[in-house]
Amino acid sequence: MNIKPLGERVLVEPVKEEEAVKGGIIIPDSAKEKPQEGKVIAVGTGKIDENGKAVPFNVKKGDIVLMPKYGGTEVKVDGKEYQIMREDDILAIIG
Amino acid sequence: MNIKPLGERVLVEPVKEEEAVKGGIIIPDSAKEKPQEGKVIAVGTGKIDENGKAVPFNVKKGDIVLMPKYGGTEVKVDGKEYQIMREDDILAIIG
Amino acid sequence: MNIKPLGERVLVEPVKEEEAVKGGIIIPDSAKEKPQEGKVIAVGTGKIDENGKAVPFNVKKGDIVLMPKYGGTEVKVDGKEYQIMREDDILAIIG
Amino acid sequence: MNIKPLGERVLVEPVKEEEAVKGGIIIPDSAKEKPQEGKVIAVGTGKIDENGKAVPFNVKKGDIVLMPKYGGTEVKVDGKEYQIMREDDILAIIG
Amino acid sequence: MNIKPLGERVLVEPVKEEEAVKGGIIIPDSAKEKPQEGKVIAVGTGKIDENGKAVPFNVKKGDIVLMPKYGGTEVKVDGKEYQIMREDDILAIIG
Amino acid sequence: MNIKPLGERVLVEPVKEEEAVKGGIIIPDSAKEKPQEGKVIAVGTGKIDENGKAVPFNVKKGDIVLMPKYGGTEVKVDGKEYQIMREDDILAIIG
Amino acid sequence: MNIKPLGERVLVEPVKEEEAVKGGIIIPDSAKEKPQEGKVIAVGTGKIDENGKAVPFNVKKGDIVLMPKYGGTEVKVDGKEYQIMREDDILAIIG
């Protein structure tokens, strides 16, 4: 089942919290929502700036990223959970 | 009965939830509204960017898409239910 | 009595609900306001984009359109009720 | 006493409701504020678009217009009541 | 004591209400704040449009203007009360 | 200890209220926050307009300015209290 | 573990409050959140202005900066706490 995010959106598979610890990123239990780790599965059909000019994505398929906990929309495909979110909302590339 | 969405809007026929499962997309019952599947019936009269330049649609007639549950306006035509929404609000093309 | 809407506004005569059914469009009684059918009576003095460039209207006099129930301002002229609204708020051209 | 509205503002003298009826415009007593009729007394020092380019007014001195009830600021000059409002808020030219 | 308003701001000395009546402008006691008369004492260091281009002021030193009651910031200099406000908030030049 | 404000920010040292009176500026105790006097200590790394073009500061080191009471962020350096604020929020240059 | 902030974000390591005092910056316990000191660990993939043009960062790796207490998102890497924030939210470079 192929999912092509639309526009500047990105499809990310959240990394389970226990696995995340191996990667060294534990997010402190601060008042604000803990950001979570995830793997980029697919980038969108394309980002355009305010002048309609195409802008390249900063992330690519396979990158491990740090994203806000509730930044995207949850979807489940073939039993796996994913998040669809706008690239601007992704915090960092880690690894 | 022909419906031509205006501007950057798109006419989508929501796919019934049971049919959607065959397609592999079940949307977890998270706190947020479950996105739903739908089929693109017609695209609008045209998208323009901030400089008034025409911008092509990302979706086309027949695409199966993933959209937020209450992203559009419901209309019923000849007994069938449709949603009219802005293309920017569509999450992904699937299939 | 002539009414010339200003700027990007459009004058629309709402079609009575019973007549609308003949046209095949019944709008489900969903939680959100049911959109309504209407006939375009006059288009405004002109639409301009963010750069001040003139942009053509998508609708023209006589078109049957679908519009949000409370999208415009109600006015009564010679006993007939009309709505004045911005073209961007019109959902689709039907017929 | 001369009043020169500033920028894209317009000075309008509201037409008394009884007189308005002669003109054929009665505004239904809907939930929303009834728009009112008025006569343009003076246009502002000038409208400019987002690029600083001068844009002509759509209305001119003497036009009879339709405007939202509380769209402007009320002022009284030599005993007469006027409204000062932005041209964009005027709904239509009538007559 | 010299005061040079910054950017597109203007320094205005409110005209006492009794004096204002001589000038013919009485502002009806409507629900909204009564606009008030004032004399322009100094214009700002300069207005620029969205493209950074300098734009001339519409008002000049000595003009009598009409301004919203609480549109600016009150300051007292050498015992006299003034308002500092953005030129866009001034309603009209009168006199 | 050197502080270089970032972007269009400015570092200002508020003038004590008693000293301010010598300068002739007493701000009436109106409902709104009394603006306060201050001395510009340092201007930021640079102002840019919406097109990314550099724009000169209106204020310079040493200017006495009038600023809204709670317009900036308070910081204490070597025992002295300062405010860091955006130049746009400064009301006027006085003196 | 390498962290590359995305877009115009910056990775900052907050300086402990006691260490901050050595640096001379104590932030008064005012009603508003006390800004805090931090050291820039990494700058983002790039800042672009409204026209899509690349804009250089004002801060660089190693700078000591002043930032709002809750301006960013907290993350912990290999036991160390960091903040990821947009460069625009950083108040000043100090040292």
mmCIF file of C-alpha atoms in Angstrom, chain B residues 6-71:
data_model
loop_
_atom_site.group_PDB
_atom_site.id
_atom_site.type_symbol
_atom_site.label_atom_id
_atom_site.label_comp_id
_atom_site.label_asym_id
_atom_site.label_seq_id
_atom_site.Cartn_x
_atom_site.Cartn_y
_atom_site.Cartn_z
ATOM 1 C CA LEU B 6 -14.761 26.675 -7.296
ATOM 2 C CA GLY B 7 -11.105 27.833 -7.167
ATOM 3 C CA GLU B 8 -8.758 25.407 -5.344
ATOM 4 C CA ARG B 9 -11.604 23.220 -4.043
ATOM 5 C CA VAL B 10 -11.996 19.510 -4.813
ATOM 6 C CA LEU B 11 -15.131 17.280 -4.832
ATOM 7 C CA VAL B 12 -14.491 13.985 -3.032
ATOM 8 C CA GLU B 13 -16.757 10.986 -2.490
ATOM 9 C CA PRO B 14 -15.994 9.497 0.968
ATOM 10 C CA VAL B 15 -15.318 5.728 0.800
ATOM 11 C CA LYS B 16 -17.497 3.804 3.329
ATOM 12 C CA GLU B 17 -15.379 2.724 6.386
ATOM 13 C CA GLU B 18 -15.856 -1.080 5.745
ATOM 14 C CA GLU B 19 -14.669 -0.684 2.146
ATOM 15 C CA ALA B 20 -11.738 1.385 3.378
ATOM 16 C CA VAL B 21 -10.467 -1.507 5.501
ATOM 17 C CA LYS B 22 -10.040 -3.641 2.318
ATOM 18 C CA GLY B 23 -7.759 -0.877 1.105
ATOM 19 C CA GLY B 24 -5.578 -1.368 4.224
ATOM 20 C CA ILE B 25 -6.069 2.037 5.736
ATOM 21 C CA ILE B 26 -7.609 1.907 9.182
ATOM 22 C CA ILE B 27 -7.215 5.092 11.088
ATOM 23 C CA PRO B 28 -6.528 4.610 14.775
ATOM 24 C CA ASP B 29 -9.272 5.846 17.076
ATOM 25 C CA SER B 30 -6.967 8.499 18.552
ATOM 26 C CA ALA B 31 -8.216 11.520 20.406
ATOM 27 C CA LYS B 32 -8.062 13.486 17.160
ATOM 28 C CA GLU B 33 -10.638 13.025 14.399
ATOM 29 C CA LYS B 34 -9.919 9.929 12.318
ATOM 30 C CA PRO B 35 -8.961 10.937 8.763
ATOM 31 C CA GLN B 36 -11.099 9.208 6.102
ATOM 32 C CA GLU B 37 -10.559 7.781 2.642
ATOM 33 C CA GLY B 38 -12.250 9.244 -0.440
ATOM 34 C CA LYS B 39 -12.266 9.235 -4.236
ATOM 35 C CA VAL B 40 -11.660 12.466 -6.187
ATOM 36 C CA ILE B 41 -14.743 13.161 -8.400
ATOM 37 C CA ALA B 42 -13.786 16.634 -9.740
ATOM 38 C CA VAL B 43 -11.074 19.273 -9.242
ATOM 39 C CA GLY B 44 -11.819 23.021 -9.043
ATOM 40 C CA THR B 45 -11.732 25.867 -11.579
ATOM 41 C CA GLY B 46 -8.078 26.462 -10.694
ATOM 42 C CA LYS B 47 -5.470 27.124 -7.983
ATOM 43 C CA ILE B 48 -3.496 30.409 -7.975
ATOM 44 C CA ASP B 49 -0.469 31.254 -5.825
ATOM 45 C CA GLU B 50 0.079 34.514 -3.917
ATOM 46 C CA ASN B 51 1.265 36.193 -7.151
ATOM 47 C CA GLY B 52 -1.861 35.226 -9.075
ATOM 48 C CA LYS B 53 0.051 32.579 -11.074
ATOM 49 C CA ALA B 54 -1.867 29.373 -11.921
ATOM 50 C CA VAL B 55 -0.635 26.348 -9.934
ATOM 51 C CA PRO B 56 -1.456 22.776 -11.067
ATOM 52 C CA PHE B 57 -3.514 20.499 -8.815
ATOM 53 C CA ASN B 58 -1.591 17.632 -7.110
ATOM 54 C CA VAL B 59 -4.626 15.317 -7.261
ATOM 55 C CA LYS B 60 -6.641 14.287 -10.304
ATOM 56 C CA LYS B 61 -10.066 12.708 -10.966
ATOM 57 C CA GLY B 62 -10.124 9.068 -9.740
ATOM 58 C CA ASP B 63 -7.304 9.394 -7.161
ATOM 59 C CA ILE B 64 -7.965 7.712 -3.799
ATOM 60 C CA VAL B 65 -7.032 10.205 -1.079
ATOM 61 C CA LEU B 66 -6.818 10.504 2.687
ATOM 62 C CA MET B 67 -8.626 13.545 4.127
ATOM 63 C CA PRO B 68 -9.469 14.946 7.574
ATOM 64 C CA LYS B 69 -12.901 13.803 8.779
ATOM 65 C CA TYR B 70 -14.494 17.309 8.993
ATOM 66 C CA GLY B 71 -12.253 19.175 6.587
#
